[in-house]
Coordinates of C-alpha atoms in Angstrom, one line a residue:
M1207 CA 4.8 -41.9 12.7
N1208 CA 5.9 -42.5 16.3
A1209 CA 4.7 -39.9 18.8
P1210 CA 7.5 -37.4 19.8
A1211 CA 9.3 -38.1 23.0
A1212 CA 7.6 -36.6 26.0
E1213 CA 10.7 -35.0 27.4
V1214 CA 14.0 -33.5 26.2
T1215 CA 16.8 -35.3 28.0
E1216 CA 18.5 -33.5 30.9
H1217 CA 21.8 -33.6 29.1
A1218 CA 20.4 -32.3 25.8
S1219 CA 18.3 -29.6 27.4
R1220 CA 21.2 -28.1 29.4
R1221 CA 24.1 -27.7 27.0
A1222 CA 24.8 -27.2 23.3
G1223 CA 28.4 -28.4 23.7
G1224 CA 30.5 -30.9 21.7
R1225 CA 30.8 -31.0 18.0
L1226 CA 27.1 -30.2 17.3
G1227 CA 27.3 -27.2 19.6
R1228 CA 30.4 -25.9 17.9
K1229 CA 28.9 -26.3 14.4
A1230 CA 25.8 -24.5 15.6
L1231 CA 27.8 -21.6 16.9
R1232 CA 29.4 -21.3 13.5
G1233 CA 25.9 -21.1 12.0
T1234 CA 26.0 -24.4 10.1
P1235 CA 22.6 -25.1 8.6
M1236 CA 20.3 -27.6 10.4
A1237 CA 22.2 -27.5 13.7
S1238 CA 19.8 -26.7 16.5
F1239 CA 20.3 -25.5 20.0
P1240 CA 18.2 -27.2 22.7
T1241 CA 16.0 -25.2 25.1
L1242 CA 17.9 -22.3 26.5
V1243 CA 18.3 -22.9 30.2
R1244 CA 19.0 -19.5 31.7
K1245 CA 21.9 -19.5 34.2
I1246 CA 21.9 -15.8 35.0
P1247 CA 19.8 -14.1 37.7
V1248 CA 16.5 -12.5 36.8
Y1249 CA 16.2 -8.8 37.5
Q1250 CA 13.3 -7.4 39.5
M1251 CA 12.9 -3.7 38.9
V1252 CA 10.5 -3.0 41.9
P1253 CA 10.2 -4.5 45.4
D1254 CA 7.8 -7.3 46.2
E1255 CA 5.5 -4.8 47.8
A1256 CA 5.0 -3.1 44.5
V1257 CA 4.3 -6.4 42.7
E1258 CA 1.8 -7.2 45.4
L1259 CA 0.1 -3.8 44.9
I1260 CA -0.3 -4.4 41.2
H1261 CA -1.6 -7.9 41.8
Q1262 CA -4.2 -6.7 44.3
E1263 CA -5.4 -3.9 42.0
S1264 CA -5.8 -6.4 39.1
L1265 CA -8.0 -8.6 41.3
S1266 CA -10.0 -5.6 42.2
I1267 CA -10.5 -4.7 38.6
L1268 CA -11.9 -8.2 37.9
E1269 CA -14.1 -8.1 40.9
E1270 CA -15.5 -4.6 40.6
V1271 CA -15.3 -3.7 36.9
G1272 CA -15.3 -7.1 35.4
C1273 CA -14.3 -8.4 32.0
E1274 CA -16.5 -8.9 28.9
F1275 CA -16.7 -12.5 27.6
R1276 CA -18.7 -12.2 24.4
D1277 CA -19.7 -15.8 23.9
D1278 CA -22.8 -17.6 25.1
E1279 CA -21.0 -20.8 26.1
A1280 CA -18.3 -18.9 27.9
I1281 CA -20.9 -16.9 29.9
A1282 CA -22.8 -20.2 30.8
M1283 CA -19.5 -21.7 32.0
W1284 CA -18.6 -18.7 34.2
E1285 CA -22.1 -18.7 35.7
A1286 CA -21.8 -22.4 36.5
A1287 CA -18.4 -21.7 38.1
G1288 CA -19.9 -19.1 40.5
A1289 CA -18.9 -15.9 38.9
D1290 CA -21.1 -12.8 39.0
V1291 CA -22.5 -12.6 35.4
S1292 CA -24.6 -9.7 34.0
D1293 CA -25.3 -10.1 30.3
T1294 CA -21.7 -10.5 28.9
R1295 CA -20.0 -8.8 31.8
V1296 CA -18.2 -11.3 34.2
R1297 CA -17.1 -10.2 37.6
I1298 CA -14.8 -12.9 39.1
D1299 CA -14.2 -13.3 42.8
R1300 CA -10.5 -13.3 43.5
A1301 CA -10.5 -16.6 45.3
L1302 CA -12.2 -18.3 42.3
L1303 CA -9.8 -16.6 39.9
M1304 CA -6.7 -17.6 41.7
E1305 CA -8.0 -21.2 42.3
L1306 CA -8.3 -21.5 38.5
V1307 CA -5.0 -19.9 37.7
S1308 CA -3.2 -22.2 40.1
K1309 CA -4.2 -25.2 38.0
V1310 CA -1.9 -24.2 35.1
P1311 CA 1.4 -26.2 35.1
S1312 CA 4.5 -24.1 35.7
E1313 CA 6.4 -26.0 32.9
F1314 CA 5.5 -28.2 30.0
T1315 CA 7.1 -29.8 27.0
L1316 CA 6.3 -28.5 23.5
N1317 CA 6.7 -31.5 21.2
A1318 CA 8.2 -31.2 17.7
R1319 CA 7.7 -33.7 14.8
N1320 CA 11.4 -34.2 15.2
P1321 CA 11.8 -35.2 18.9
Q1322 CA 15.2 -33.7 19.0
R1323 CA 13.7 -30.3 18.5
S1324 CA 11.2 -30.6 21.3
V1325 CA 11.6 -27.9 23.9
R1326 CA 10.6 -27.0 27.5
V1327 CA 8.5 -23.9 28.3
G1328 CA 8.5 -22.4 31.8
G1329 CA 10.7 -22.3 34.8
N1330 CA 14.3 -21.3 33.9
N1331 CA 13.7 -22.2 30.3
S1332 CA 13.5 -19.8 27.4
I1333 CA 12.8 -20.4 23.7
F1334 CA 13.1 -18.0 20.8
V1335 CA 10.3 -17.8 18.2
P1336 CA 10.2 -15.7 15.0
M1337 CA 7.7 -13.0 14.2
Y1338 CA 4.0 -13.5 13.1
G1339 CA 1.4 -11.7 11.0
A1340 CA 3.2 -9.4 8.6
P1341 CA 1.3 -8.4 5.5
Y1342 CA 4.4 -7.0 3.8
V1343 CA 8.0 -8.3 3.3
R1344 CA 11.2 -6.4 2.6
D1345 CA 12.6 -8.8 0.1
L1346 CA 16.1 -10.0 -1.0
D1347 CA 16.3 -7.0 -3.4
N1348 CA 15.3 -4.6 -0.5
V1349 CA 11.9 -4.0 -2.0
R1350 CA 8.9 -3.6 0.3
R1351 CA 5.9 -5.5 -1.1
Y1352 CA 3.0 -7.8 -0.1
G1353 CA 4.1 -11.2 1.2
T1354 CA 3.5 -14.4 -0.9
L1355 CA 3.4 -18.1 -0.2
A1356 CA 6.9 -18.3 -1.6
D1357 CA 8.1 -15.8 1.0
L1358 CA 6.3 -17.7 3.8
N1359 CA 8.0 -20.9 2.6
N1360 CA 11.4 -19.1 2.7
F1361 CA 10.9 -17.8 6.2
H1362 CA 9.9 -21.2 7.4
K1363 CA 13.1 -22.6 5.8
L1364 CA 15.2 -19.9 7.4
A1365 CA 13.6 -20.6 10.8
Y1366 CA 14.4 -24.3 10.4
M1367 CA 18.0 -23.5 9.6
A1368 CA 18.6 -21.0 12.4
P1369 CA 20.2 -22.9 15.3
A1370 CA 18.9 -20.5 18.0
L1371 CA 15.3 -20.4 16.9
H1372 CA 13.3 -23.0 18.7
S1373 CA 10.0 -22.7 16.6
S1374 CA 8.9 -22.0 13.1
S1375 CA 6.0 -19.8 14.2
S1376 CA 3.3 -20.0 11.5
I1377 CA 2.1 -16.7 9.8
I1378 CA 5.6 -15.2 9.6
C1379 CA 4.2 -13.3 6.7
E1380 CA 0.8 -13.4 5.1
P1381 CA 0.6 -15.2 1.7
M1382 CA -1.6 -12.5 0.3
E1383 CA -2.3 -14.2 -3.0
I1384 CA -4.2 -17.0 -1.4
P1385 CA -7.9 -16.3 -0.5
V1386 CA -8.4 -15.6 3.2
P1387 CA -10.8 -18.5 3.8
K1388 CA -8.2 -20.9 2.5
R1389 CA -5.0 -19.2 3.6
H1390 CA -4.7 -21.0 6.9
L1391 CA -4.4 -24.4 5.3
H1392 CA -1.3 -23.3 3.3
I1393 CA 0.2 -21.5 6.3
I1394 CA 0.1 -24.6 8.5
H1395 CA 1.2 -26.8 5.6
S1396 CA 4.3 -24.6 5.0
A1397 CA 5.2 -24.7 8.7
L1398 CA 4.9 -28.5 8.9
K1399 CA 6.6 -29.2 5.5
H1400 CA 9.6 -26.9 5.6
S1401 CA 10.6 -27.3 9.3
D1402 CA 10.5 -30.0 11.9
K1403 CA 10.5 -27.6 14.8
P1404 CA 7.4 -26.7 16.9
F1405 CA 4.9 -24.3 15.2
M1406 CA 2.0 -22.1 16.0
G1407 CA -1.7 -22.4 15.3
I1408 CA -4.4 -20.3 13.6
V1409 CA -7.0 -18.5 15.8
T1410 CA -9.1 -16.4 13.3
S1411 CA -12.1 -18.8 13.5
K1412 CA -13.3 -22.0 15.1
D1413 CA -13.1 -23.8 11.8
R1414 CA -9.6 -22.7 11.1
A1415 CA -8.5 -23.8 14.6
E1416 CA -10.1 -27.2 14.0
D1417 CA -8.4 -27.5 10.6
T1418 CA -5.1 -26.8 12.3
M1419 CA -5.7 -29.6 14.8
A1420 CA -6.7 -31.9 12.0
M1421 CA -3.4 -31.2 10.2
A1422 CA -1.5 -31.7 13.4
G1423 CA -3.3 -35.0 13.9
I1424 CA -2.1 -36.2 10.6
V1425 CA 1.5 -35.5 11.5
F1426 CA 1.6 -36.5 15.1
G1427 CA -1.4 -38.9 15.4
E1428 CA -5.0 -37.9 16.4
D1429 CA -4.8 -39.6 19.7
Y1430 CA -1.5 -37.9 20.5
V1431 CA -2.7 -34.4 19.9
R1432 CA -5.7 -34.8 22.1
D1433 CA -3.4 -34.7 25.1
N1434 CA 0.2 -33.6 24.2
P1435 CA 1.2 -30.1 23.4
V1436 CA 2.5 -29.8 19.8
L1437 CA 1.7 -26.2 19.0
V1438 CA 1.2 -22.8 20.6
S1439 CA -1.5 -20.4 19.6
I1440 CA -2.0 -16.7 20.4
T1441 CA -5.3 -15.2 21.7
N1442 CA -5.5 -11.5 22.3
C1443 CA -7.8 -9.8 24.7
N1444 CA -9.1 -6.6 23.1
S1445 CA -8.0 -4.0 25.6
P1446 CA -9.7 -2.7 27.6
L1447 CA -11.2 -5.8 29.2
V1448 CA -12.9 -7.7 26.3
W1449 CA -12.5 -11.3 25.3
D1450 CA -14.4 -11.6 22.0
A1451 CA -16.1 -14.5 20.4
T1452 CA -13.4 -15.2 17.8
M1453 CA -10.7 -15.6 20.5
L1454 CA -12.9 -17.6 22.8
D1455 CA -13.8 -20.0 19.9
A1456 CA -10.1 -20.6 19.4
M1457 CA -9.5 -21.0 23.1
K1458 CA -12.2 -23.7 23.2
V1459 CA -10.7 -25.7 20.4
Y1460 CA -7.1 -25.6 21.6
A1461 CA -7.5 -25.8 25.4
R1462 CA -9.8 -28.8 25.0
H1463 CA -7.0 -30.5 23.1
N1464 CA -4.5 -29.6 25.8
Q1465 CA -2.7 -27.3 23.4
P1466 CA -1.2 -24.2 25.1
L1467 CA -2.5 -20.7 24.3
I1468 CA -0.8 -17.4 24.9
L1469 CA -3.3 -15.3 26.8
A1470 CA -2.0 -11.9 25.8
P1471 CA -3.9 -8.6 25.9
F1472 CA -3.0 -6.4 22.9
A1473 CA -2.4 -3.1 24.6
L1474 CA -1.4 0.2 23.0
C1475 CA -0.4 2.0 26.2
G1476 CA -1.9 5.5 26.3
A1477 CA -4.7 4.5 23.9
S1478 CA -6.2 1.2 25.1
T1479 CA -4.8 1.6 28.6
S1480 CA -4.1 4.6 30.8
A1481 CA -1.1 6.7 30.0
S1482 CA 0.9 5.0 32.9
A1483 CA 3.3 2.1 32.7
V1484 CA 2.2 0.7 36.1
G1485 CA -1.4 1.4 35.4
A1486 CA -1.2 -0.4 32.1
V1487 CA 0.4 -3.5 33.7
A1488 CA -2.4 -3.7 36.3
Q1489 CA -5.0 -3.7 33.6
V1490 CA -3.2 -6.1 31.3
N1491 CA -2.5 -8.5 34.2
A1492 CA -6.2 -8.5 34.9
E1493 CA -7.1 -9.3 31.3
A1494 CA -4.5 -12.0 31.0
L1495 CA -5.6 -13.7 34.3
A1496 CA -9.2 -13.7 33.2
G1497 CA -8.3 -15.5 30.0
I1498 CA -6.1 -18.0 31.8
A1499 CA -8.8 -18.7 34.3
F1500 CA -11.3 -19.4 31.5
T1501 CA -8.9 -22.0 29.9
Q1502 CA -9.1 -23.9 33.2
L1503 CA -12.9 -24.0 33.0
L1504 CA -12.4 -25.6 29.6
R1505 CA -9.8 -28.2 30.6
P1506 CA -8.4 -28.0 34.2
G1507 CA -4.6 -28.5 34.2
S1508 CA -4.1 -27.6 30.5
P1509 CA -0.8 -25.9 29.9
Q1510 CA -1.1 -22.2 29.2
I1511 CA 1.2 -19.1 28.7
Y1512 CA 0.7 -15.9 30.5
G1513 CA 1.3 -13.2 28.0
Q1514 CA 1.5 -9.5 27.2
F1515 CA 1.9 -7.3 24.2
M1516 CA 2.4 -3.8 25.5
V1517 CA 3.8 -1.0 23.3
T1518 CA 3.6 2.7 24.0
V1519 CA 2.0 5.0 21.5
D1520 CA 3.5 8.2 20.2
M1521 CA 1.3 10.7 22.0
K1522 CA 1.6 13.1 19.1
T1523 CA 0.4 10.8 16.4
G1524 CA -1.0 7.7 18.1
A1525 CA 1.4 5.4 16.2
P1526 CA 2.8 2.4 18.2
M1527 CA 6.5 2.7 19.1
G1528 CA 9.0 -0.2 19.5
G1529 CA 12.0 -0.5 21.8
T1530 CA 11.0 2.2 24.3
P1531 CA 12.3 2.2 27.9
E1532 CA 8.7 1.9 29.2
A1533 CA 8.1 -1.2 27.1
A1534 CA 11.2 -2.8 28.8
Q1535 CA 10.1 -1.6 32.2
M1536 CA 6.7 -3.2 31.8
M1537 CA 8.4 -6.5 30.8
Y1538 CA 10.2 -6.6 34.1
L1539 CA 6.9 -6.0 36.0
M1540 CA 5.1 -8.8 34.0
G1541 CA 8.0 -11.1 34.7
A1542 CA 7.7 -10.5 38.4
L1543 CA 4.0 -11.2 38.3
A1544 CA 4.5 -14.4 36.2
R1545 CA 6.9 -15.7 38.9
K1546 CA 4.4 -14.8 41.6
Y1547 CA 1.7 -17.0 39.8
K1548 CA 4.3 -19.7 38.8
L1549 CA 3.1 -19.3 35.2
P1550 CA 5.1 -19.7 32.0
W1551 CA 5.1 -16.3 30.2
R1552 CA 5.6 -14.7 26.9
T1553 CA 7.0 -11.4 25.7
S1554 CA 8.4 -10.0 22.5
G1555 CA 12.1 -9.9 21.7
F1556 CA 13.2 -7.9 18.7
H1557 CA 10.0 -5.9 18.4
V1558 CA 10.9 -2.7 16.6
G1559 CA 9.3 0.3 14.9
S1560 CA 12.1 0.9 12.4
K1561 CA 11.2 0.5 8.7
L1562 CA 14.7 -0.8 7.8
N1563 CA 17.3 -3.1 9.3
D1564 CA 19.2 0.0 10.4
A1565 CA 20.7 1.6 13.6
Q1566 CA 17.2 2.4 15.0
A1567 CA 16.2 -1.3 14.6
G1568 CA 19.4 -2.3 16.4
Y1569 CA 18.8 0.1 19.3
E1570 CA 15.2 -0.9 19.7
A1571 CA 15.9 -4.6 19.5
N1572 CA 18.6 -4.5 22.1
M1573 CA 16.5 -2.6 24.5
L1574 CA 13.7 -5.2 24.4
M1575 CA 15.7 -8.4 24.2
H1576 CA 17.8 -7.4 27.1
A1577 CA 14.7 -6.9 29.1
A1578 CA 13.2 -10.1 27.9
I1579 CA 16.2 -12.1 29.0
L1580 CA 16.7 -10.4 32.3
S1581 CA 13.0 -10.5 33.2
G1582 CA 13.0 -14.3 32.8
A1583 CA 10.6 -14.6 29.8
N1584 CA 10.0 -18.2 28.7
Y1585 CA 8.5 -17.7 25.2
I1586 CA 10.3 -14.9 23.5
W1587 CA 8.2 -14.2 20.4
H1588 CA 8.9 -11.8 17.5
S1589 CA 12.6 -12.8 17.8
A1590 CA 13.4 -12.7 14.0
G1591 CA 12.3 -10.6 11.1
W1592 CA 10.1 -7.9 12.7
L1593 CA 10.1 -4.4 11.1
E1594 CA 7.7 -1.5 11.0
A1595 CA 5.7 -2.4 14.2
G1596 CA 5.0 -5.9 12.7
L1597 CA 3.7 -4.7 9.3
T1598 CA 6.8 -6.0 7.6
C1599 CA 9.0 -9.1 7.8
G1600 CA 12.5 -8.4 6.4
Y1601 CA 14.8 -11.0 5.0
S1602 CA 17.9 -9.1 6.1
K1603 CA 16.4 -8.5 9.5
F1604 CA 15.5 -12.2 9.9
A1605 CA 19.0 -13.3 9.1
T1606 CA 20.7 -10.7 11.4
D1607 CA 18.3 -11.4 14.2
C1608 CA 19.0 -15.1 14.0
E1609 CA 22.7 -14.5 14.2
Q1610 CA 22.2 -12.2 17.2
L1611 CA 20.1 -14.8 19.0
V1612 CA 23.2 -17.0 19.1
G1613 CA 24.9 -14.3 21.1
W1614 CA 21.9 -13.9 23.4
Y1615 CA 21.8 -17.7 23.9
K1616 CA 25.4 -17.6 25.1
Y1617 CA 24.8 -14.5 27.2
A1618 CA 21.8 -16.0 29.1
G1619 CA 23.5 -19.4 29.4
G1620 CA 26.0 -17.8 31.9
L1621 CA 29.7 -18.0 32.2
P1622 CA 31.1 -21.5 32.2
F1623 CA 34.0 -22.4 34.5
D1624 CA 34.5 -25.9 33.1
D1625 CA 37.8 -25.1 31.4
F1626 CA 39.1 -22.6 34.0
K1627 CA 41.8 -24.9 35.3
E1628 CA 43.1 -25.4 31.8
A1629 CA 43.0 -21.7 31.0
M1630 CA 45.2 -21.0 34.1
A1631 CA 47.6 -23.7 33.0
A1632 CA 47.9 -22.0 29.6
I1633 CA 49.0 -18.7 31.4
R1634 CA 51.8 -20.7 33.1
E1635 CA 52.7 -22.3 29.8
V1636 CA 53.0 -19.0 27.9
G1637 CA 54.5 -16.8 30.5
P1638 CA 55.3 -13.1 29.9
Q1639 CA 55.5 -11.6 26.4
G1640 CA 54.3 -14.8 24.7
H1641 CA 51.0 -15.5 22.9
F1642 CA 48.3 -18.0 23.3
L1643 CA 47.5 -18.8 19.6
G1644 CA 49.4 -22.1 19.6
T1645 CA 48.5 -23.4 23.0
Q1646 CA 46.6 -26.7 23.4
H1647 CA 43.9 -24.8 25.3
T1648 CA 43.4 -22.3 22.4
L1649 CA 43.4 -25.1 19.8
E1650 CA 40.7 -27.0 21.8
H1651 CA 38.5 -24.0 22.5
F1652 CA 38.9 -21.4 19.7
E1653 CA 35.7 -22.4 17.9
S1654 CA 33.4 -22.1 20.9
A1655 CA 35.1 -19.7 23.3
F1656 CA 33.6 -16.5 21.9
F1657 CA 30.6 -15.4 19.9
M1658 CA 31.8 -15.2 16.3
P1659 CA 29.1 -13.5 14.0
S1660 CA 29.5 -13.7 10.3
I1661 CA 27.2 -10.9 9.2
M1662 CA 28.8 -8.2 11.5
D1663 CA 32.0 -6.8 10.0
F1664 CA 35.2 -6.5 12.1
N1665 CA 37.7 -6.2 9.3
S1666 CA 40.0 -3.2 8.6
Y1667 CA 38.5 -0.3 6.7
E1668 CA 40.7 -1.2 3.7
Q1669 CA 39.5 -4.8 3.7
W1670 CA 35.9 -3.8 4.2
K1671 CA 36.2 -1.3 1.2
A1672 CA 37.9 -3.9 -1.0
E1673 CA 35.0 -6.4 -0.4
G1674 CA 32.4 -3.9 -1.6
A1675 CA 31.9 -1.6 1.4
K1676 CA 28.7 -3.4 2.2
D1677 CA 26.5 -2.2 5.1
H1678 CA 24.9 -4.5 7.6
D1679 CA 21.6 -4.6 5.8
T1680 CA 23.2 -5.7 2.6
R1681 CA 25.2 -8.4 4.3
G1682 CA 22.0 -9.6 6.0
R1683 CA 20.3 -10.1 2.7
E1684 CA 23.3 -12.0 1.3
K1685 CA 23.3 -14.2 4.4
A1686 CA 19.6 -15.0 3.9
R1687 CA 20.1 -15.7 0.2
N1688 CA 23.0 -18.1 1.0
M1689 CA 21.1 -19.9 3.7
L1690 CA 18.2 -20.5 1.3
A1691 CA 20.6 -21.9 -1.3
D1692 CA 21.8 -24.4 1.3
Y1693 CA 18.4 -25.5 2.5
E1694 CA 17.5 -29.2 2.6
E1695 CA 13.9 -30.1 3.4
P1696 CA 13.3 -32.3 6.5
K1697 CA 11.1 -34.7 4.6
L1698 CA 7.7 -35.8 6.0
D1699 CA 6.8 -39.5 5.7
E1700 CA 5.2 -40.0 2.3
G1701 CA 1.9 -41.1 3.8
I1702 CA 1.8 -38.0 6.0
A1703 CA 2.7 -35.7 3.2
E1704 CA -0.1 -37.2 1.1
G1705 CA -2.6 -37.0 4.0
L1706 CA -1.9 -33.3 4.4
E1707 CA -2.3 -32.6 0.7
D1708 CA -5.6 -34.6 0.6
L1709 CA -7.0 -32.7 3.6
I1710 CA -6.1 -29.3 2.0
A1711 CA -7.7 -30.3 -1.3
R1712 CA -10.9 -31.5 0.4
R1713 CA -11.2 -28.4 2.6
E1714 CA -10.5 -26.0 -0.3
E1715 CA -13.4 -27.6 -2.2
K1716 CA -15.8 -26.6 0.6
L1717 CA -14.4 -23.2 1.4
P1718 CA -15.3 -20.0 -0.5
D1719 CA -12.8 -17.8 -2.3
S1720 CA -13.7 -14.7 -0.4
V1721 CA -15.0 -13.7 3.0
S1722 CA -18.7 -13.0 2.8

């Protein structure tokens, strides 16, 4: 297989117009939007002085308190770089820290096995990525149950078919029937087989990360994946201030292959951070910067993604909450810091706490996606399927989120003026008391002028009732079922497909059926 193109063309990356764009806006399967290039201003919630205050306090945390790196090789590397090391505690001088952080490129291309689906990450670019890690699904019959490999296959198919999703993620739901030591092989195989969009890696052990790279090497070529980004992986700092051996092992595998990592503290604000939005951001920023700096010890200049996962906890129960105003405010602060450091950055989009695809889910999702877009996030994760604080992936939620992403894509793309002259001519053509339905301008633009969702219902009450009085959740499940019925697999080359299956068979022979 030929290596994917290194760049998305300027024309393709900046517009989804023409016949393909119009088909995608109607939701036609297998159409795909290019990278979203935001043409609306970012919103900065606080003045530059406040951003600088948080930045300086984060540097002081790393100099004075330090961060745990619980891995012997990592400690040796920090010591060689000149950091103050005491056992596993690393205190990093701010000059050293910022010198390392400055090596990360501000943008990079994430290559897909279909070059037309490659995307840009960083700068004014944004991509939408579905959720990750749910043990449960809410299925097509609206039953909550454990996820299976069949469910994971289905979600990868839906991600492939959704025009505004730019990645297939990987562990959208856990295939719980497959033994944990072997599960990663089937997760990555599903992402590579059922979609030709970029995907995500596995980070739960060094061996699993290496297996992921071996599978990517079969698809893209071993030489190609040593240097060219083809997947993104998530590594979480254990807040407060601990990078553990498992995450560091994954970092070492992926960074050394020049594969981008999301360096994202997993922070439950009020529990693993102080009960303060700005205090939480100062801590999380320190944790993320420490992780990013370490990747540059592993491979200077490797592309990385500054990240955060910050949710507030219910101070009565300790349960994480989604879609809160504080979570949105913290996104704006992280966006301002990312711009200061010129780093690509990740946040969460439709991250909700609701158990169902209901009004609460809609309110929570809108709060966070609006903040993600206006804060300038580049990698907007958990953008489809997320329910119940990530414990569940819902088929209905996945389908309705994908439809809403088309609207957000248009929103962030800004207001086009390319047909303004023709629109003004149409007013003169129609004059007072006429209508525009038959004008040439309307005939040329009716398909793409406005967001036209198919799941949302705008019919009269009588028409809605005659069609079964279906609620939004029901219509979402129907949409998902219909999409799956229309799915056509983007076939791998026969030799590549056989190579993947052979690797899985060989690795499964060596791996145990349970974790010891």
